[in-house]
Amino acid sequence: MGRETAAVSGPQLILASASPRRFEILSRLTASYRVIVADVDESPHNDERPVDYVRRLAEAKARTVAGPATVVIGADTSVVVDDEILRKPTDRDDAREMLQRLRARSHDVISGVAVLATAADSTERIAVGHEVSEVHVDDLSEARIEWYVATGEPDDKAGSYGLQGSGGLFADRVTGSVSNVIGLPLGLLDSLMTELGFDVVATEWATS
Amino acid sequence: MGRETAAVSGPQLILASASPRRFEILSRLTASYRVIVADVDESPHNDERPVDYVRRLAEAKARTVAGPATVVIGADTSVVVDDEILRKPTDRDDAREMLQRLRARSHDVISGVAVLATAADSTERIAVGHEVSEVHVDDLSEARIEWYVATGEPDDKAGSYGLQGSGGLFADRVTGSVSNVIGLPLGLLDSLMTELGFDVVATEWATS
């Protein structure tokens, strides 16, 4: 569609995330976007459900960096086991504990995504959604956990593993969206964009 | 385990595949391997079942590059829809046809993997297996198919899509092993290695 439009370019697309995985995923669809890291308080509220938590954070991240003539993507991904949210490990002992907790069973990975469109006159429209995937982790030996923690890969990952990296050796069986497990569910992003009248691959995003 | 062994190094690990995706996947586990491209006849036999086909090709690729004191990984991945094997597209029209055939439904991705261990005295041991994952493709519009074919991504991929690339926009819902869909099922590789007495991450593979 974008190819047929006149040379008037659309809004600027902004990814409100510091995650290199989200950057990699969005780059599969378009090169015309900026990354602006959103610094938000990530503490869960009392008795907040995981789904509410990731949706709230996604929206908060998007709102933090919004401005006139922009479309901002905010996202948050959590690993959820027995209704408890696992975030990034605080240190390698914490990573070991999370991996021991996740092994030989399935857990959920939940991402919240918010797309916030702000017009030139500052009128805002927002679409928010979430996606749930199930991941099964093999029965990890202590030696495997030690090997994996030593790779350093768990350090910056929710739940202490990365499906796209060495973690794919044992956290590879998914039911649902794969991009969701990595951190940015593409089908959901596509739907939210459509809801607001954009097409993530065909809209002519401003490049400056 | 490897860390406790003496300085005698193990066999050389060889990946018998030209696929950059398999290279990327194996590199998540070890840097100590060589790639030797196996040139085998990929024509299916008459009435050959997809599972038999990918296992036969995996073994043929491994046998082509085997030599003393090596462990060779051979693999073949096919997309299977209505019992028909889809290979790489012959051209972009062929890619369009495959994508039209795959859209708005599920299909299977089947990889055969062969691990062939040859001792210094040329004694051979082999372990062969296969893995099946289900992938659902969204209902693609003609515009989306045109966009995707124009990216060039389908050109060198079985079934004309790559889950790890832009294809993740519409071929993202998996039931089963994700690394299998990309081209090298890690859990199966791990099991086949164990069967032959190796540990893909802990064995001290020869580096020369």
Coordinates of C-alpha atoms in Angstrom, one line a residue:
Chain A
M1 CA 0.0 0.0 0.0
G2 CA 2.8 2.4 1.0
R3 CA 4.3 2.1 -2.4
E4 CA 1.3 3.7 -4.0
T5 CA 1.0 6.7 -1.7
A6 CA 2.4 10.1 -2.4
A7 CA 5.8 11.3 -1.0
V8 CA 4.2 12.6 2.2
S9 CA 5.8 10.4 4.8
G10 CA 4.0 9.0 7.8
P11 CA 4.8 9.4 11.5
Q12 CA 8.0 8.3 13.1
L13 CA 8.1 4.8 14.4
I14 CA 9.8 4.4 17.8
L15 CA 10.6 1.3 19.7
A16 CA 10.6 2.1 23.5
S17 CA 12.9 -0.8 24.6
A18 CA 16.5 -1.4 25.3
S19 CA 16.2 -5.1 24.5
P20 CA 18.5 -6.2 21.6
R21 CA 16.1 -9.1 20.9
R22 CA 13.2 -6.7 20.3
F23 CA 15.5 -4.6 18.1
E24 CA 16.4 -7.7 16.1
I25 CA 12.8 -8.7 15.7
L26 CA 11.5 -5.3 14.6
S27 CA 14.4 -5.0 12.1
R28 CA 13.0 -8.0 10.3
L29 CA 10.1 -5.8 9.3
T30 CA 11.4 -2.3 8.8
A31 CA 14.7 -0.4 9.1
S32 CA 12.8 2.9 9.5
Y33 CA 12.5 3.3 13.3
R34 CA 14.3 4.7 16.3
V35 CA 15.0 3.2 19.6
I36 CA 14.4 5.4 22.7
V37 CA 14.8 3.6 26.0
A38 CA 12.0 4.1 28.4
D39 CA 12.9 4.1 32.0
V40 CA 9.9 3.0 34.0
D41 CA 9.4 1.6 37.5
E42 CA 9.0 -2.2 37.0
S43 CA 7.7 -3.1 40.5
P44 CA 4.6 -5.2 40.3
H45 CA 1.6 -3.8 42.2
N46 CA 0.1 -5.8 45.1
D47 CA -1.8 -8.8 43.8
E48 CA -1.3 -7.7 40.2
R49 CA -2.0 -10.5 37.7
P50 CA 0.9 -11.2 35.3
V51 CA -1.2 -10.2 32.3
D52 CA -2.2 -6.9 33.9
Y53 CA 1.4 -6.3 34.8
V54 CA 2.9 -6.8 31.4
R55 CA 0.2 -4.7 29.7
R56 CA 0.6 -1.9 32.3
L57 CA 4.4 -1.8 31.7
A58 CA 4.1 -1.9 27.9
E59 CA 1.7 1.1 28.0
A60 CA 3.9 2.9 30.6
K61 CA 7.0 2.4 28.4
A62 CA 5.1 3.7 25.3
R63 CA 3.8 6.8 27.1
T64 CA 7.2 7.7 28.5
V65 CA 8.7 8.3 25.0
A66 CA 5.6 9.5 23.0
G67 CA 5.6 12.9 21.2
P68 CA 3.8 14.6 18.3
A69 CA 3.8 12.6 14.9
T70 CA 5.0 9.4 16.4
V71 CA 3.9 5.8 16.7
V72 CA 5.5 4.2 19.7
I73 CA 5.8 0.5 20.4
G74 CA 6.1 -0.4 24.1
A75 CA 6.5 -4.1 25.2
D76 CA 7.2 -6.1 28.3
T77 CA 7.9 -9.8 28.5
S78 CA 7.7 -11.9 31.7
V79 CA 8.2 -15.6 32.4
V80 CA 5.3 -16.9 34.6
V81 CA 5.5 -20.1 36.6
D82 CA 2.8 -21.0 39.2
D83 CA 1.4 -17.5 38.8
E84 CA 4.7 -16.0 39.9
I85 CA 6.5 -13.5 37.6
L86 CA 10.2 -14.3 36.9
R87 CA 12.1 -11.2 35.8
K88 CA 15.8 -10.9 34.9
P89 CA 18.1 -12.7 37.5
T90 CA 19.8 -10.4 40.0
D91 CA 23.0 -12.5 39.9
R92 CA 24.2 -16.0 38.8
D93 CA 22.9 -17.7 41.9
D94 CA 19.5 -16.3 41.1
A95 CA 19.8 -17.5 37.5
R96 CA 20.6 -21.1 38.8
E97 CA 17.6 -21.0 41.1
M98 CA 15.3 -19.9 38.2
L99 CA 16.6 -22.6 35.9
Q100 CA 16.1 -25.3 38.6
R101 CA 12.6 -24.0 39.1
L102 CA 11.8 -24.1 35.3
R103 CA 13.4 -27.5 34.5
A104 CA 11.3 -30.6 33.6
R105 CA 8.1 -28.7 33.2
S106 CA 6.2 -26.1 31.1
H107 CA 5.8 -22.4 31.9
D108 CA 4.1 -19.4 30.3
V109 CA 5.8 -16.5 28.6
I110 CA 3.6 -13.4 28.5
S111 CA 4.3 -10.3 26.5
G112 CA 2.3 -7.1 26.7
V113 CA 2.5 -4.8 23.7
A114 CA 1.2 -1.2 23.5
V115 CA 1.1 0.8 20.3
L116 CA 0.6 4.5 21.0
A117 CA -0.1 6.8 18.0
T118 CA 0.2 10.6 18.6
A119 CA -0.9 12.9 15.8
A120 CA 0.8 16.2 14.9
D121 CA -1.9 18.0 17.0
S122 CA -1.0 15.7 20.0
T123 CA -4.3 13.6 19.7
E124 CA -3.5 10.2 21.1
R125 CA -4.9 6.7 20.2
I126 CA -3.6 3.6 21.8
A127 CA -4.0 -0.2 21.2
V128 CA -2.8 -2.6 23.9
G129 CA -2.8 -6.4 23.8
H130 CA -0.9 -9.4 25.2
E131 CA 0.2 -12.8 24.0
V132 CA 0.8 -16.0 25.9
S133 CA 3.1 -18.9 24.7
E134 CA 3.9 -22.1 26.5
V135 CA 7.5 -23.2 26.7
H136 CA 8.7 -26.6 27.9
V137 CA 12.1 -26.9 29.5
D138 CA 13.9 -30.2 29.5
D139 CA 15.1 -32.0 32.7
L140 CA 18.4 -30.1 33.1
S141 CA 21.3 -31.8 34.9
E142 CA 23.3 -29.7 37.3
A143 CA 26.2 -29.8 34.8
R144 CA 24.0 -28.4 32.1
I145 CA 22.8 -25.6 34.4
E146 CA 26.4 -24.8 35.3
W147 CA 27.5 -24.8 31.6
Y148 CA 24.5 -22.5 30.7
V149 CA 25.0 -20.0 33.6
A150 CA 28.7 -19.8 32.6
T151 CA 27.9 -18.8 29.1
G152 CA 26.5 -15.5 30.6
E153 CA 23.4 -15.8 28.5
P154 CA 20.9 -15.8 31.4
D155 CA 22.2 -12.6 32.9
D156 CA 19.9 -10.2 31.0
K157 CA 17.0 -12.4 30.2
A158 CA 13.6 -12.8 31.9
G159 CA 13.4 -16.3 33.4
S160 CA 17.2 -16.6 32.9
Y161 CA 17.1 -18.2 29.5
G162 CA 17.1 -17.2 25.8
L163 CA 15.3 -19.5 23.4
Q164 CA 17.2 -18.0 20.5
G165 CA 20.6 -18.6 22.0
S166 CA 22.3 -21.5 23.7
G167 CA 19.1 -21.9 25.8
G168 CA 17.6 -23.4 22.6
L169 CA 19.4 -26.6 23.6
F170 CA 16.8 -27.2 26.4
A171 CA 14.1 -24.6 26.1
D172 CA 13.1 -25.3 22.6
R173 CA 9.6 -26.8 22.7
V174 CA 7.0 -24.1 22.2
T175 CA 3.2 -24.0 21.9
G176 CA 2.3 -20.6 20.4
S177 CA 4.1 -17.6 19.1
V178 CA 7.9 -17.9 18.9
S179 CA 8.6 -14.2 18.6
N180 CA 6.5 -13.7 21.8
V181 CA 9.0 -15.9 23.6
I182 CA 11.9 -13.9 22.2
G183 CA 10.2 -10.6 23.4
L184 CA 8.1 -9.0 20.7
P185 CA 5.0 -11.0 19.4
L186 CA 4.9 -10.1 15.7
G187 CA 1.3 -11.2 15.0
L188 CA 0.0 -9.2 17.9
L189 CA 2.1 -6.1 16.8
D190 CA 0.6 -6.4 13.3
S191 CA -2.9 -6.5 14.7
L192 CA -2.5 -3.5 17.0
M193 CA -0.9 -1.5 14.1
T194 CA -3.9 -2.5 11.8
E195 CA -6.3 -1.4 14.6
L196 CA -4.8 2.1 14.5
G197 CA -4.7 2.2 10.6
F198 CA -1.1 1.4 10.1
D199 CA 0.7 -1.4 8.3
V200 CA 4.0 -2.2 10.0
V201 CA 5.7 -3.2 6.7
A202 CA 3.9 -1.0 4.2
T203 CA 3.5 2.3 6.0
E204 CA 6.1 4.9 5.0
W205 CA 7.5 5.7 8.3
A206 CA 9.4 9.0 8.6
T207 CA 13.1 8.3 8.6
S208 CA 14.5 11.4 10.3
Chain B
M1 CA 32.6 -33.4 32.1
G2 CA 35.1 -32.3 29.4
R3 CA 36.7 -29.9 31.9
E4 CA 37.9 -32.8 34.1
T5 CA 39.4 -34.9 31.3
A6 CA 43.1 -34.9 30.4
A7 CA 44.5 -32.8 27.6
V8 CA 43.9 -35.6 25.0
S9 CA 41.4 -34.1 22.6
G10 CA 38.4 -35.8 21.1
P11 CA 37.4 -36.3 17.5
Q12 CA 36.8 -33.5 15.1
L13 CA 33.2 -32.3 14.9
I14 CA 32.0 -31.7 11.4
L15 CA 28.7 -30.1 10.2
A16 CA 27.9 -31.5 6.7
S17 CA 25.7 -28.7 5.6
A18 CA 25.8 -25.5 3.6
S19 CA 22.9 -23.9 5.5
P20 CA 23.8 -20.7 7.3
R21 CA 20.8 -21.4 9.7
R22 CA 22.4 -24.7 10.8
F23 CA 25.7 -23.1 11.2
E24 CA 24.1 -20.4 13.4
I25 CA 22.3 -23.0 15.5
L26 CA 25.3 -25.2 16.1
S27 CA 27.4 -22.2 17.0
R28 CA 25.2 -21.6 20.0
L29 CA 26.7 -24.8 21.5
T30 CA 30.3 -24.9 20.4
A31 CA 32.8 -23.0 18.3
S32 CA 34.9 -26.1 17.7
Y33 CA 33.6 -27.5 14.5
R34 CA 34.2 -27.4 10.8
V35 CA 31.7 -27.1 8.0
I36 CA 32.2 -29.4 5.0
V37 CA 29.4 -29.1 2.4
A38 CA 28.0 -32.5 1.3
D39 CA 26.9 -32.7 -2.2
V40 CA 24.2 -35.4 -2.5
D41 CA 21.4 -36.2 -4.9
E42 CA 18.3 -34.8 -3.3
S43 CA 15.7 -36.5 -5.5
P44 CA 13.1 -38.3 -3.5
H45 CA 12.6 -42.0 -4.4
N46 CA 9.3 -43.2 -5.7
D47 CA 6.6 -43.2 -3.0
E48 CA 9.2 -42.4 -0.4
R49 CA 7.6 -41.1 2.8
P50 CA 8.8 -37.6 3.9
V51 CA 10.2 -39.0 7.2
D52 CA 12.2 -41.7 5.3
Y53 CA 13.4 -39.1 2.8
V54 CA 14.8 -36.6 5.4
R55 CA 16.5 -39.5 7.4
R56 CA 18.0 -40.9 4.2
L57 CA 19.4 -37.5 3.1
A58 CA 20.7 -36.7 6.6
E59 CA 22.6 -40.0 6.6
A60 CA 23.9 -39.6 3.0
K61 CA 25.2 -36.1 3.8
A62 CA 27.0 -37.4 6.9
R63 CA 28.5 -40.4 5.0
T64 CA 29.8 -38.2 2.2
V65 CA 32.2 -36.2 4.5
A66 CA 33.1 -38.8 7.1
G67 CA 36.7 -39.7 7.8
P68 CA 38.9 -41.2 10.6
A69 CA 38.5 -39.5 14.1
T70 CA 35.5 -37.5 13.1
V71 CA 31.9 -37.0 14.3
V72 CA 29.8 -35.8 11.5
I73 CA 26.4 -34.2 11.7
G74 CA 24.2 -34.5 8.7
A75 CA 20.7 -33.0 8.5
D76 CA 17.9 -32.4 6.1
T77 CA 14.7 -30.3 6.6
S78 CA 11.6 -30.4 4.6
V79 CA 8.2 -28.7 4.8
V80 CA 5.4 -31.2 4.3
V81 CA 1.9 -30.3 3.4
D82 CA -0.8 -32.9 2.5
D83 CA 2.1 -35.5 2.5
E84 CA 3.9 -33.6 -0.2
I85 CA 7.4 -32.4 0.3
L86 CA 8.1 -28.7 -0.4
R87 CA 11.8 -28.0 -1.0
K88 CA 13.5 -24.7 -1.9
P89 CA 11.6 -22.7 -4.5
T90 CA 12.9 -22.8 -8.1
D91 CA 12.1 -19.2 -8.6
R92 CA 9.9 -16.4 -7.2
D93 CA 6.7 -17.6 -9.0
D94 CA 7.3 -21.0 -7.3
A95 CA 7.8 -19.2 -3.9
R96 CA 4.5 -17.3 -4.4
E97 CA 2.7 -20.6 -5.1
M98 CA 4.2 -22.3 -2.1
L99 CA 3.1 -19.4 0.2
Q100 CA -0.4 -19.5 -1.3
R101 CA -0.5 -23.1 -0.5
L102 CA 0.7 -22.8 3.0
R103 CA -1.4 -19.8 4.1
A104 CA -4.3 -20.0 6.5
R105 CA -3.5 -23.5 7.7
S106 CA -0.9 -25.6 9.5
H107 CA 1.8 -27.8 8.0
D108 CA 4.6 -30.0 9.3
V109 CA 8.3 -29.3 9.3
I110 CA 10.4 -32.5 9.5
S111 CA 14.1 -32.6 10.0
G112 CA 16.2 -35.8 9.8
V113 CA 19.5 -35.8 11.7
A114 CA 22.3 -38.3 11.5
V115 CA 25.4 -38.4 13.7
L116 CA 28.1 -40.5 12.3
A117 CA 31.1 -41.3 14.6
T118 CA 34.2 -42.7 12.9
A119 CA 37.1 -43.9 15.1
A120 CA 40.7 -43.5 14.3
D121 CA 40.7 -47.2 13.1
S122 CA 37.7 -46.3 10.8
T123 CA 35.1 -48.2 12.9
E124 CA 31.8 -46.5 12.3
R125 CA 28.8 -46.0 14.6
I126 CA 25.7 -44.0 13.6
A127 CA 22.6 -42.6 15.2
V128 CA 19.7 -41.3 13.1
G129 CA 16.5 -39.6 14.2
H130 CA 13.9 -37.2 13.1
E131 CA 11.8 -34.4 14.6
V132 CA 8.4 -33.1 13.6
S133 CA 7.1 -29.6 14.4
E134 CA 3.8 -28.1 13.4
V135 CA 3.7 -24.5 12.1
H136 CA 0.7 -22.4 11.5
V137 CA 0.8 -19.7 8.7
D138 CA -1.6 -16.8 8.9
D139 CA -4.1 -15.9 6.2
L140 CA -1.7 -13.9 4.0
S141 CA -3.0 -11.2 1.7
E142 CA -1.6 -11.0 -1.8
A143 CA 0.1 -7.8 -0.8
R144 CA 1.8 -9.5 2.1
I145 CA 3.0 -12.4 -0.2
E146 CA 4.4 -9.8 -2.7
W147 CA 6.1 -7.9 0.1
Y148 CA 7.6 -11.1 1.4
V149 CA 8.8 -12.5 -1.9
A150 CA 10.4 -9.2 -2.7
T151 CA 12.5 -9.4 0.5
G152 CA 14.3 -12.3 -1.2
E153 CA 14.1 -14.3 2.0
P154 CA 12.1 -17.2 0.5
D155 CA 14.7 -17.9 -2.2
D156 CA 16.9 -20.4 -0.3
K157 CA 14.4 -21.8 2.2
A158 CA 12.4 -25.1 2.2
G159 CA 8.7 -24.1 1.9
S160 CA 9.7 -20.6 0.9
Y161 CA 9.7 -19.0 4.3
G162 CA 12.1 -18.5 7.3
L163 CA 10.6 -18.4 10.8
Q164 CA 13.7 -16.6 12.1
G165 CA 13.4 -13.8 9.6
S166 CA 10.7 -11.6 8.2
G167 CA 8.6 -14.8 7.8
G168 CA 8.2 -14.6 11.6
L169 CA 5.5 -12.0 10.8
F170 CA 3.1 -14.7 9.6
A171 CA 4.7 -18.1 10.3
D172 CA 5.3 -17.7 14.0
R173 CA 2.9 -20.2 15.7
V174 CA 4.7 -23.4 16.4
T175 CA 3.8 -26.6 18.2
G176 CA 7.1 -28.4 19.0
S177 CA 10.8 -27.8 18.6
V178 CA 11.6 -24.3 17.2
S179 CA 15.2 -25.1 16.3
N180 CA 13.8 -28.0 14.2
V181 CA 11.8 -25.4 12.1
I182 CA 14.9 -23.4 11.6
G183 CA 16.8 -26.5 10.4
L184 CA 18.6 -28.3 13.2
P185 CA 16.6 -29.8 16.1
L186 CA 18.9 -29.2 19.1
G187 CA 17.2 -31.7 21.5
L188 CA 17.4 -34.5 19.0
L189 CA 21.0 -33.6 18.2
D190 CA 21.8 -33.8 21.9
S191 CA 20.1 -37.2 22.3
L192 CA 21.9 -38.7 19.2
M193 CA 25.2 -37.4 20.6
T194 CA 24.5 -39.0 24.0
E195 CA 23.6 -42.3 22.3
L196 CA 27.1 -42.4 20.8
G197 CA 28.8 -41.3 24.1
F198 CA 29.4 -37.7 23.3
D199 CA 28.2 -34.5 24.9
V200 CA 27.8 -31.7 22.3
V201 CA 28.7 -28.9 24.8
A202 CA 31.1 -30.8 27.1
T203 CA 33.1 -33.0 24.7
E204 CA 36.5 -31.5 23.9
W205 CA 36.3 -31.5 20.2
A206 CA 39.6 -31.4 18.3
T207 CA 40.1 -27.9 17.0
S208 CA 42.5 -28.5 14.1

